[in-house]
Amino acid sequence: MRLALAQLNPLVGDLAGNGARILAACHQVAAQGASLVVTPELSLWGYPPRDLLLRPSLITQQGVVLQQLADALAEELPQLAVLVGIAEPNGAAALPNLFNAVALVQAGRWRVVARKRLLPTYDVFDEQRYFCAASEPSLLELEQGGRRWRLGLTICEDLWVEEELQGHRLAGADPVAELLPHHVDLLLNLSASPFGQAKVALRQSLAHRAATRLSCPVVYVNQVGGNDELVFDGASFVMNPRGGPDAGRAVVCQLACGREQVLTWDAAPCAAPSTPHPDALLLTPVPEPLEQLFRILVLGVADYARKCGFHAALLGLSGGIDSALVAVIAAAALGGERVQGLLMPSPWSSEGSLRDAQALAARLGLTTQIAPIAPLMAGFDAALTPVLAGPPAGLAAENLQSRIRGTLLMAVANQQGQLLLSTGNKSELAVGYCTLYGDMNGGLAVIGDLYKTTVFALCAWLDSPAAGPCRRALGLPADGELVGQAIREKPPSAELQPDQRDSDSLPDYAVLDPILRRYIEHLQSPEALIADGTPAELAHRVMALLRRAEFKRRQAPPLLKIGSRSFGSGWRMPIAAANLEGRLRS
Amino acid sequence: MRLALAQLNPLVGDLAGNGARILAACHQVAAQGASLVVTPELSLWGYPPRDLLLRPSLITQQGVVLQQLADALAEELPQLAVLVGIAEPNGAAALPNLFNAVALVQAGRWRVVARKRLLPTYDVFDEQRYFCAASEPSLLELEQGGRRWRLGLTICEDLWVEEELQGHRLAGADPVAELLPHHVDLLLNLSASPFGQAKVALRQSLAHRAATRLSCPVVYVNQVGGNDELVFDGASFVMNPRGGPDAGRAVVCQLACGREQVLTWDAAPCAAPSTPHPDALLLTPVPEPLEQLFRILVLGVADYARKCGFHAALLGLSGGIDSALVAVIAAAALGGERVQGLLMPSPWSSEGSLRDAQALAARLGLTTQIAPIAPLMAGFDAALTPVLAGPPAGLAAENLQSRIRGTLLMAVANQQGQLLLSTGNKSELAVGYCTLYGDMNGGLAVIGDLYKTTVFALCAWLDSPAAGPCRRALGLPADGELVGQAIREKPPSAELQPDQRDSDSLPDYAVLDPILRRYIEHLQSPEALIADGTPAELAHRVMALLRRAEFKRRQAPPLLKIGSRSFGSGWRMPIAAANLEGRLRS
């Protein structure tokens, strides 16, 4: 049986458009002789549809689109069957009243053939808000090439049942174990699994474990593309069981990371396992982590802009490393000629900053404009002096400079129809070293999930010879510096006071970031850090800063999630709560 | 048995402080001879604790605080038992690994006596993110006054099992039905049920239904106070069953709306039901809806400010009805002398606007300052003209004025340590008739869940003689106009262009608001509206505006939720999605 893995990039909520995308993929693979097309989880909706799932009219429209797809297949590709991810109404009055399901669409008809068992309701996932968990495993029997195929069907989290690989798992059934007695020929998994570091290897390990348990190949089809904060990397594959007929190669079909791809694969009836060998040899080599990260950020920006209808982007270029990195990502995503940098020097900006920003823009082919803010600083001082009995001072004055720049950027973006990209990193967002309605302004916080030390590392990689092929592939200049040594090596500064450095207010990022990681990603307490040697004052101060910046993060733009715990929809903290001492710029 | 209903106002995450609050309530009622104190759901944490529940160190701290409470009771009040809402670790490796539970704390010890069955995971609620559902009903036997009392224990949603009263219910057990065979003497419900219109009556109807099914009184103890977007009204009560011994009075104990209160009630062994009578006669009269709404908004502002550590507030006073209403609410919440109004006229502001704003401030006792924005408009035009080859125009120019004001407000609030209140209403937020980083600026969107027509109605009520007693009780001037006819009756205008009116860009609010209600609260489609007579162009235009403003709402400040579906944490819509045509100010 020739299967097609359709790794598609849907537009969320565009039922008709996504249906058309699926039909186009069917045409493509039918010409190659495929008989069954597998699409990602909720492929008709795009993942995550979020509260669009609550609108009954869209559920009705889904039925219409499914029937149109079935009719088109009947007319144009009567031999082809396709598995489509849908939201199935369960007819109950009690809530939630949907299943996260899979429909088999074929020759004028469709029917539900699988329902999801394990519904992720952690981090960014809210599936129990919308869906009921199914109580039975899903089996599909298909007649193909004179043979009856038994397919086990699972949906994303249904495969995530290996506590010791994952660290933890969702309470509930083990859908893989429940398929054992059914002796399936293939296990299919329709996924929408967002990018995360080490996620490609983890998914393959899970699939390999399932393949080995069931003694059959696992066909894993993942969504690709950026949808708001989530970037789906695709990287779909077919995994053989340990010691299968294709010994030494567990991954027998591998799709691309980060782009749409539709590939066919020929399933053969399962042979008995032969020689076992260690997992490590079986998996696809994971791409270099920094390259993978860079490509994901580029995809996230490109898709967010495209899916929101923007053709161009704007950002403030300070001469610092954060805006430099965002400029590089934006140039790779949209083309340098569609990215504009606005330079907004103040009396506290160093000469080097302006020069470095212009040199960077020249390397990337960005257009730039200069709008000095000193006259506006004087204008606000004049307007505020009667109100405050003196000009604003201290943090209020620092915030004001940032807000003047934020206002200039929004005026330019509004007038020119550009997407404003904000340039803050995760370390700043964590401790509140950023200005709400100022440098936080933008439609997308491109590096809002990168700690400052990761920003340094990514820029160092971009400027290294190792990045040459990737830079070339993404249309960036392949030779010489890109970010540039001057930008990479200057001490971080917000330049909101004369001779200001980040280190005046914050610990060195090499000290701060590990503390933040332990608080944020590993949920550790100040006490745990102190027990490990962090000075008590520092541990408590960082925790207080983190808590106190909650109100800023609540109003931050969406960021591109790349880590395990990000300041986005998966970060749900109260604002009016205990531990509110300490504060930086607001 | 003398029970105490402890309707407490916790600070979220302040385990030690909330424990102390519970102990203080115990002292208060022990003097009155109570033997069992009932506190609200998760009373040790404050509801909703959100992701604080994910921090293991806080779970550990909870154990310490519980033991401290038990020790204090042993020493100071050895006869008293207290039911405390806690998050109980279930010891499992799989997630989620907590129960939403109740501990009985008494004489040096504590033990879990109840676990929640129905876990709301809809709207603003995320309980399945944190909690497992318990599979058994919870019974507690207590020896009191020589008698063995059988208490049924339920937690909040466990009582919400009457589909035809609620419109819909959560799938799952019926915890009330499962208690039937146990012949309980009392049903206790520990709740954290936020305010909603008609919610007081609904809760009482549910309790009355449960009391009647179980033939025993229901003791309903609700949290009170504002926690971020949610305002808990309290209004705890004891409800007798239909036709019980106290026929004609179903509510036998009623606590206040909107403030902490601890009240005792004497439970008597249950008699057999006697004459039935209609539900309508049994319930507490619901307070006048507009008064109730006003008091909730005042409580929401007062608690948000207090719990975030602010003693004073600032707002922009435009002379329009929205900022006028917010000024009245803020004056009632904090005292007029702690509220400052900033007037920021532009060349497009009418003379009446300034005059009306100043008269309002005088009535409320606010301090005011004037900061005209014309010089800053000219300053930005000068800064932007070289960048844009001309000054900003159209929507970009409108947004710019709003952002100049937003920046002035933040500078003043930052310098003076005030909470900035934003003044936009739900109709504006729905269609995007507001400026991100401009008039949307603030720590709290006070009326962000009030449609414009509700703003009109609430202001008309405030100016009516009927509001006199409420105004007096809240320390506002009791006589004469408060908002004022001039402000109430002027045509709505953003005053961002000469002679601009909202009706230039939007349908009349009397037309717009019912459409928005049907889209937002009732999840209706444009097609359903068209079928009911709404012009097709209008229906589609409003829907497009609503979808297109998603990116603004994502960055909006928290609002005070008063409706059934609000633009807060319960509104989870994608931004980069289908149907993105149309746009107003951005």
mmCIF file of C-alpha atoms in Angstrom, chain B residues 153-395:
data_model
loop_
_atom_site.group_PDB
_atom_site.id
_atom_site.type_symbol
_atom_site.label_atom_id
_atom_site.label_comp_id
_atom_site.label_asym_id
_atom_site.label_seq_id
_atom_site.Cartn_x
_atom_site.Cartn_y
_atom_site.Cartn_z
ATOM 1 C CA LEU B 153 -19.224 17.936 51.011
ATOM 2 C CA THR B 154 -19.134 19.479 47.566
ATOM 3 C CA ILE B 155 -16.861 22.036 45.957
ATOM 4 C CA CYS B 156 -18.283 24.771 43.713
ATOM 5 C CA GLU B 157 -19.091 23.175 40.294
ATOM 6 C CA ASP B 158 -20.165 19.951 42.058
ATOM 7 C CA LEU B 159 -23.471 21.731 42.689
ATOM 8 C CA TRP B 160 -23.835 22.872 39.056
ATOM 9 C CA VAL B 161 -25.669 19.824 37.756
ATOM 10 C CA GLU B 162 -29.027 21.230 36.696
ATOM 11 C CA GLU B 163 -28.826 21.439 32.955
ATOM 12 C CA GLU B 164 -32.193 23.077 32.502
ATOM 13 C CA LEU B 165 -31.400 25.853 35.005
ATOM 14 C CA GLN B 166 -27.880 26.430 33.707
ATOM 15 C CA GLY B 167 -28.515 26.034 29.977
ATOM 16 C CA HIS B 168 -25.736 23.435 29.847
ATOM 17 C CA ARG B 169 -23.602 21.545 32.313
ATOM 18 C CA LEU B 170 -20.239 19.806 32.468
ATOM 19 C CA ALA B 171 -20.147 16.163 31.459
ATOM 20 C CA GLY B 172 -19.490 13.915 34.428
ATOM 21 C CA ALA B 173 -20.934 12.701 37.683
ATOM 22 C CA ASP B 174 -23.914 14.168 39.532
ATOM 23 C CA PRO B 175 -22.359 14.566 42.989
ATOM 24 C CA VAL B 176 -25.695 15.565 44.500
ATOM 25 C CA ALA B 177 -27.424 12.414 43.256
ATOM 26 C CA GLU B 178 -24.593 10.260 44.538
ATOM 27 C CA LEU B 179 -25.098 11.610 48.046
ATOM 28 C CA LEU B 180 -28.782 10.631 48.111
ATOM 29 C CA PRO B 181 -28.245 7.116 49.515
ATOM 30 C CA HIS B 182 -26.138 8.559 52.313
ATOM 31 C CA HIS B 183 -28.999 10.535 53.905
ATOM 32 C CA VAL B 184 -26.896 13.516 54.828
ATOM 33 C CA ASP B 185 -27.992 16.042 57.448
ATOM 34 C CA LEU B 186 -26.403 18.942 55.639
ATOM 35 C CA LEU B 187 -24.833 19.594 52.259
ATOM 36 C CA LEU B 188 -21.872 21.962 52.359
ATOM 37 C CA ASN B 189 -20.585 23.690 49.243
ATOM 38 C CA LEU B 190 -17.250 25.536 49.319
ATOM 39 C CA SER B 191 -17.259 27.888 46.338
ATOM 40 C CA ALA B 192 -15.280 30.454 44.435
ATOM 41 C CA SER B 193 -17.969 31.631 42.052
ATOM 42 C CA PRO B 194 -17.301 34.968 40.376
ATOM 43 C CA PHE B 195 -19.941 37.640 39.889
ATOM 44 C CA GLY B 196 -22.132 37.484 36.877
ATOM 45 C CA GLN B 197 -25.454 39.059 36.110
ATOM 46 C CA ALA B 198 -28.275 36.821 37.417
ATOM 47 C CA LYS B 199 -25.676 34.621 39.130
ATOM 48 C CA VAL B 200 -26.959 35.221 42.693
ATOM 49 C CA ALA B 201 -30.386 33.923 41.735
ATOM 50 C CA LEU B 202 -28.928 31.031 39.757
ATOM 51 C CA ARG B 203 -26.728 29.884 42.642
ATOM 52 C CA GLN B 204 -29.702 30.003 44.988
ATOM 53 C CA SER B 205 -31.837 28.044 42.556
ATOM 54 C CA LEU B 206 -29.149 25.378 42.265
ATOM 55 C CA ALA B 207 -28.785 25.175 46.036
ATOM 56 C CA HIS B 208 -32.536 25.010 46.464
ATOM 57 C CA ARG B 209 -32.743 22.190 43.967
ATOM 58 C CA ALA B 210 -29.983 20.275 45.779
ATOM 59 C CA ALA B 211 -31.536 20.943 49.184
ATOM 60 C CA THR B 212 -34.847 19.642 47.926
ATOM 61 C CA ARG B 213 -33.308 16.556 46.311
ATOM 62 C CA LEU B 214 -31.432 15.688 49.512
ATOM 63 C CA SER B 215 -34.115 16.937 51.909
ATOM 64 C CA CYS B 216 -31.573 18.905 53.918
ATOM 65 C CA PRO B 217 -30.193 22.453 54.099
ATOM 66 C CA VAL B 218 -27.367 23.525 51.805
ATOM 67 C CA VAL B 219 -24.638 25.699 53.301
ATOM 68 C CA TYR B 220 -23.084 27.681 50.454
ATOM 69 C CA VAL B 221 -19.882 29.595 51.279
ATOM 70 C CA ASN B 222 -18.464 31.740 48.483
ATOM 71 C CA GLN B 223 -15.224 33.690 48.215
ATOM 72 C CA VAL B 224 -15.477 37.475 48.097
ATOM 73 C CA GLY B 225 -13.216 40.140 46.557
ATOM 74 C CA GLY B 226 -11.480 41.030 43.335
ATOM 75 C CA ASN B 227 -8.642 38.880 41.956
ATOM 76 C CA ASP B 228 -7.360 40.266 38.674
ATOM 77 C CA GLU B 229 -10.249 40.111 36.198
ATOM 78 C CA LEU B 230 -12.595 38.147 38.443
ATOM 79 C CA VAL B 231 -14.704 39.768 41.121
ATOM 80 C CA PHE B 232 -16.255 37.380 43.627
ATOM 81 C CA ASP B 233 -19.441 38.731 45.107
ATOM 82 C CA GLY B 234 -19.713 36.434 48.095
ATOM 83 C CA ALA B 235 -23.458 36.444 48.848
ATOM 84 C CA SER B 236 -23.056 33.173 50.754
ATOM 85 C CA PHE B 237 -26.199 31.660 52.240
ATOM 86 C CA VAL B 238 -27.931 28.702 53.830
ATOM 87 C CA MET B 239 -30.793 27.270 51.803
ATOM 88 C CA ASN B 240 -33.569 25.105 53.188
ATOM 89 C CA PRO B 241 -35.222 22.434 51.085
ATOM 90 C CA ARG B 242 -38.621 23.000 49.479
ATOM 91 C CA GLY B 243 -41.304 22.540 52.023
ATOM 92 C CA GLY B 244 -38.916 22.220 54.925
ATOM 93 C CA PRO B 245 -39.749 23.184 58.494
ATOM 94 C CA ASP B 246 -39.180 26.841 57.726
ATOM 95 C CA ALA B 247 -41.785 26.895 54.946
ATOM 96 C CA GLY B 248 -42.026 30.145 53.042
ATOM 97 C CA ARG B 249 -38.404 31.046 53.768
ATOM 98 C CA ALA B 250 -35.894 28.968 51.867
ATOM 99 C CA VAL B 251 -32.918 31.245 52.499
ATOM 100 C CA VAL B 252 -32.399 31.074 56.243
ATOM 101 C CA CYS B 253 -29.067 32.858 56.404
ATOM 102 C CA GLN B 254 -27.787 35.425 53.900
ATOM 103 C CA LEU B 255 -24.354 37.024 53.847
ATOM 104 C CA ALA B 256 -23.472 40.337 52.225
ATOM 105 C CA CYS B 257 -22.649 40.954 48.573
ATOM 106 C CA GLY B 258 -19.184 42.317 48.002
ATOM 107 C CA ARG B 259 -17.545 42.342 51.430
ATOM 108 C CA GLU B 260 -15.975 39.970 53.945
ATOM 109 C CA GLN B 261 -18.426 38.621 56.475
ATOM 110 C CA VAL B 262 -18.408 35.746 58.960
ATOM 111 C CA LEU B 263 -21.814 34.653 60.203
ATOM 112 C CA THR B 264 -22.985 31.745 62.357
ATOM 113 C CA TRP B 265 -26.027 29.598 61.726
ATOM 114 C CA ASP B 266 -27.511 26.865 63.878
ATOM 115 C CA ALA B 267 -28.128 23.630 62.067
ATOM 116 C CA ALA B 268 -30.996 21.547 63.412
ATOM 117 C CA PRO B 269 -31.616 17.870 62.644
ATOM 118 C CA CYS B 270 -33.653 17.654 59.452
ATOM 119 C CA ALA B 271 -37.463 17.388 59.520
ATOM 120 C CA ALA B 272 -39.503 15.801 56.746
ATOM 121 C CA PRO B 273 -40.556 18.077 53.882
ATOM 122 C CA SER B 274 -44.017 19.614 54.239
ATOM 123 C CA THR B 275 -46.025 21.802 51.822
ATOM 124 C CA PRO B 276 -44.277 22.501 48.521
ATOM 125 C CA HIS B 277 -44.417 26.023 47.102
ATOM 126 C CA PRO B 278 -43.043 27.734 43.949
ATOM 127 C CA ASP B 279 -39.300 28.464 43.805
ATOM 128 C CA ALA B 280 -39.849 32.118 43.007
ATOM 129 C CA LEU B 281 -41.105 32.863 46.491
ATOM 130 C CA LEU B 282 -38.213 31.233 48.205
ATOM 131 C CA LEU B 283 -35.218 33.181 47.078
ATOM 132 C CA THR B 284 -33.570 36.293 48.412
ATOM 133 C CA PRO B 285 -34.605 39.332 46.385
ATOM 134 C CA VAL B 286 -31.763 40.081 43.972
ATOM 135 C CA PRO B 287 -30.356 43.633 44.361
ATOM 136 C CA GLU B 288 -31.190 46.109 41.616
ATOM 137 C CA PRO B 289 -28.982 44.920 38.708
ATOM 138 C CA LEU B 290 -27.341 48.287 37.982
ATOM 139 C CA GLU B 291 -26.545 48.877 41.643
ATOM 140 C CA GLN B 292 -25.121 45.386 41.911
ATOM 141 C CA LEU B 293 -23.009 45.993 38.798
ATOM 142 C CA PHE B 294 -21.744 49.326 40.114
ATOM 143 C CA ARG B 295 -20.782 47.867 43.485
ATOM 144 C CA ILE B 296 -18.934 44.998 41.831
ATOM 145 C CA LEU B 297 -16.916 47.375 39.639
ATOM 146 C CA VAL B 298 -16.043 49.447 42.713
ATOM 147 C CA LEU B 299 -14.936 46.321 44.585
ATOM 148 C CA GLY B 300 -12.919 45.185 41.569
ATOM 149 C CA VAL B 301 -10.990 48.458 41.372
ATOM 150 C CA ALA B 302 -10.483 48.715 45.131
ATOM 151 C CA ASP B 303 -9.128 45.177 45.427
ATOM 152 C CA TYR B 304 -6.970 45.286 42.307
ATOM 153 C CA ALA B 305 -5.325 48.502 43.533
ATOM 154 C CA ARG B 306 -4.892 47.265 47.102
ATOM 155 C CA LYS B 307 -3.624 43.801 46.175
ATOM 156 C CA CYS B 308 -1.135 45.300 43.694
ATOM 157 C CA GLY B 309 0.064 47.802 46.296
ATOM 158 C CA PHE B 310 -1.346 51.019 44.807
ATOM 159 C CA HIS B 311 -2.853 53.752 46.965
ATOM 160 C CA ALA B 312 -3.851 56.120 44.182
ATOM 161 C CA ALA B 313 -5.113 56.044 40.624
ATOM 162 C CA LEU B 314 -4.831 58.158 37.508
ATOM 163 C CA LEU B 315 -7.009 58.379 34.440
ATOM 164 C CA GLY B 316 -7.378 60.506 31.343
ATOM 165 C CA LEU B 317 -10.539 62.590 31.528
ATOM 166 C CA SER B 318 -11.842 63.412 28.071
ATOM 167 C CA GLY B 319 -15.227 64.828 28.940
ATOM 168 C CA GLY B 320 -16.793 61.699 27.449
ATOM 169 C CA ILE B 321 -19.044 59.258 29.190
ATOM 170 C CA ASP B 322 -16.571 56.330 29.452
ATOM 171 C CA SER B 323 -13.893 58.206 31.378
ATOM 172 C CA ALA B 324 -16.611 59.851 33.459
ATOM 173 C CA LEU B 325 -17.959 56.480 34.554
ATOM 174 C CA VAL B 326 -14.472 55.189 35.348
ATOM 175 C CA ALA B 327 -13.824 58.340 37.393
ATOM 176 C CA VAL B 328 -16.979 57.741 39.438
ATOM 177 C CA ILE B 329 -16.048 54.085 40.039
ATOM 178 C CA ALA B 330 -12.481 55.019 41.013
ATOM 179 C CA ALA B 331 -13.675 57.746 43.371
ATOM 180 C CA ALA B 332 -16.011 55.276 45.082
ATOM 181 C CA ALA B 333 -13.245 52.641 45.266
ATOM 182 C CA LEU B 334 -10.350 54.779 46.493
ATOM 183 C CA GLY B 335 -11.830 58.106 47.558
ATOM 184 C CA GLY B 336 -11.951 61.087 45.207
ATOM 185 C CA GLU B 337 -8.839 62.601 46.778
ATOM 186 C CA ARG B 338 -6.784 59.592 45.691
ATOM 187 C CA VAL B 339 -7.849 59.820 42.053
ATOM 188 C CA GLN B 340 -6.247 62.215 39.626
ATOM 189 C CA GLY B 341 -7.703 63.159 36.250
ATOM 190 C CA LEU B 342 -5.420 64.282 33.454
ATOM 191 C CA LEU B 343 -7.045 66.469 30.779
ATOM 192 C CA MET B 344 -5.157 66.362 27.478
ATOM 193 C CA PRO B 345 -7.009 68.536 24.979
ATOM 194 C CA SER B 346 -6.001 68.646 21.330
ATOM 195 C CA PRO B 347 -7.014 71.114 18.631
ATOM 196 C CA TRP B 348 -9.901 68.720 17.879
ATOM 197 C CA SER B 349 -11.251 68.690 21.427
ATOM 198 C CA SER B 350 -14.438 70.682 21.854
ATOM 199 C CA GLU B 351 -14.571 73.363 24.506
ATOM 200 C CA GLY B 352 -17.437 71.520 26.112
ATOM 201 C CA SER B 353 -15.218 68.472 26.660
ATOM 202 C CA LEU B 354 -12.749 70.298 28.848
ATOM 203 C CA ARG B 355 -15.506 72.091 30.752
ATOM 204 C CA ASP B 356 -17.496 68.906 31.299
ATOM 205 C CA ALA B 357 -14.429 67.001 32.486
ATOM 206 C CA GLN B 358 -13.546 69.714 34.978
ATOM 207 C CA ALA B 359 -17.080 69.924 36.316
ATOM 208 C CA LEU B 360 -17.142 66.151 36.788
ATOM 209 C CA ALA B 361 -13.815 66.203 38.618
ATOM 210 C CA ALA B 362 -15.114 68.956 40.893
ATOM 211 C CA ARG B 363 -18.246 66.914 41.718
ATOM 212 C CA LEU B 364 -16.103 63.881 42.579
ATOM 213 C CA GLY B 365 -13.364 65.767 44.399
ATOM 214 C CA LEU B 366 -10.618 64.602 42.006
ATOM 215 C CA THR B 367 -7.459 66.575 41.457
ATOM 216 C CA THR B 368 -6.944 67.495 37.808
ATOM 217 C CA GLN B 369 -4.112 68.719 35.656
ATOM 218 C CA ILE B 370 -4.152 69.901 32.058
ATOM 219 C CA ALA B 371 -1.541 68.887 29.503
ATOM 220 C CA PRO B 372 -2.444 70.107 26.000
ATOM 221 C CA ILE B 373 -1.064 67.819 23.312
ATOM 222 C CA ALA B 374 -0.844 70.179 20.324
ATOM 223 C CA PRO B 375 2.891 70.877 20.823
ATOM 224 C CA LEU B 376 3.614 67.147 20.991
ATOM 225 C CA MET B 377 1.496 66.489 17.888
ATOM 226 C CA ALA B 378 3.627 69.082 16.107
ATOM 227 C CA GLY B 379 6.776 67.493 17.541
ATOM 228 C CA PHE B 380 5.862 64.043 16.243
ATOM 229 C CA ASP B 381 4.852 65.478 12.865
ATOM 230 C CA ALA B 382 8.278 67.094 12.656
ATOM 231 C CA ALA B 383 10.050 63.892 13.675
ATOM 232 C CA LEU B 384 8.043 61.729 11.301
ATOM 233 C CA THR B 385 7.889 63.951 8.225
ATOM 234 C CA PRO B 386 11.419 63.061 7.052
ATOM 235 C CA VAL B 387 10.708 59.366 7.650
ATOM 236 C CA LEU B 388 7.315 59.265 5.933
ATOM 237 C CA ALA B 389 7.922 62.026 3.365
ATOM 238 C CA GLY B 390 5.085 63.933 5.002
ATOM 239 C CA PRO B 391 3.293 64.020 8.330
ATOM 240 C CA PRO B 392 1.273 60.983 9.433
ATOM 241 C CA ALA B 393 -2.295 61.066 8.157
ATOM 242 C CA GLY B 394 -5.607 59.266 8.556
ATOM 243 C CA LEU B 395 -5.690 56.467 11.101
#
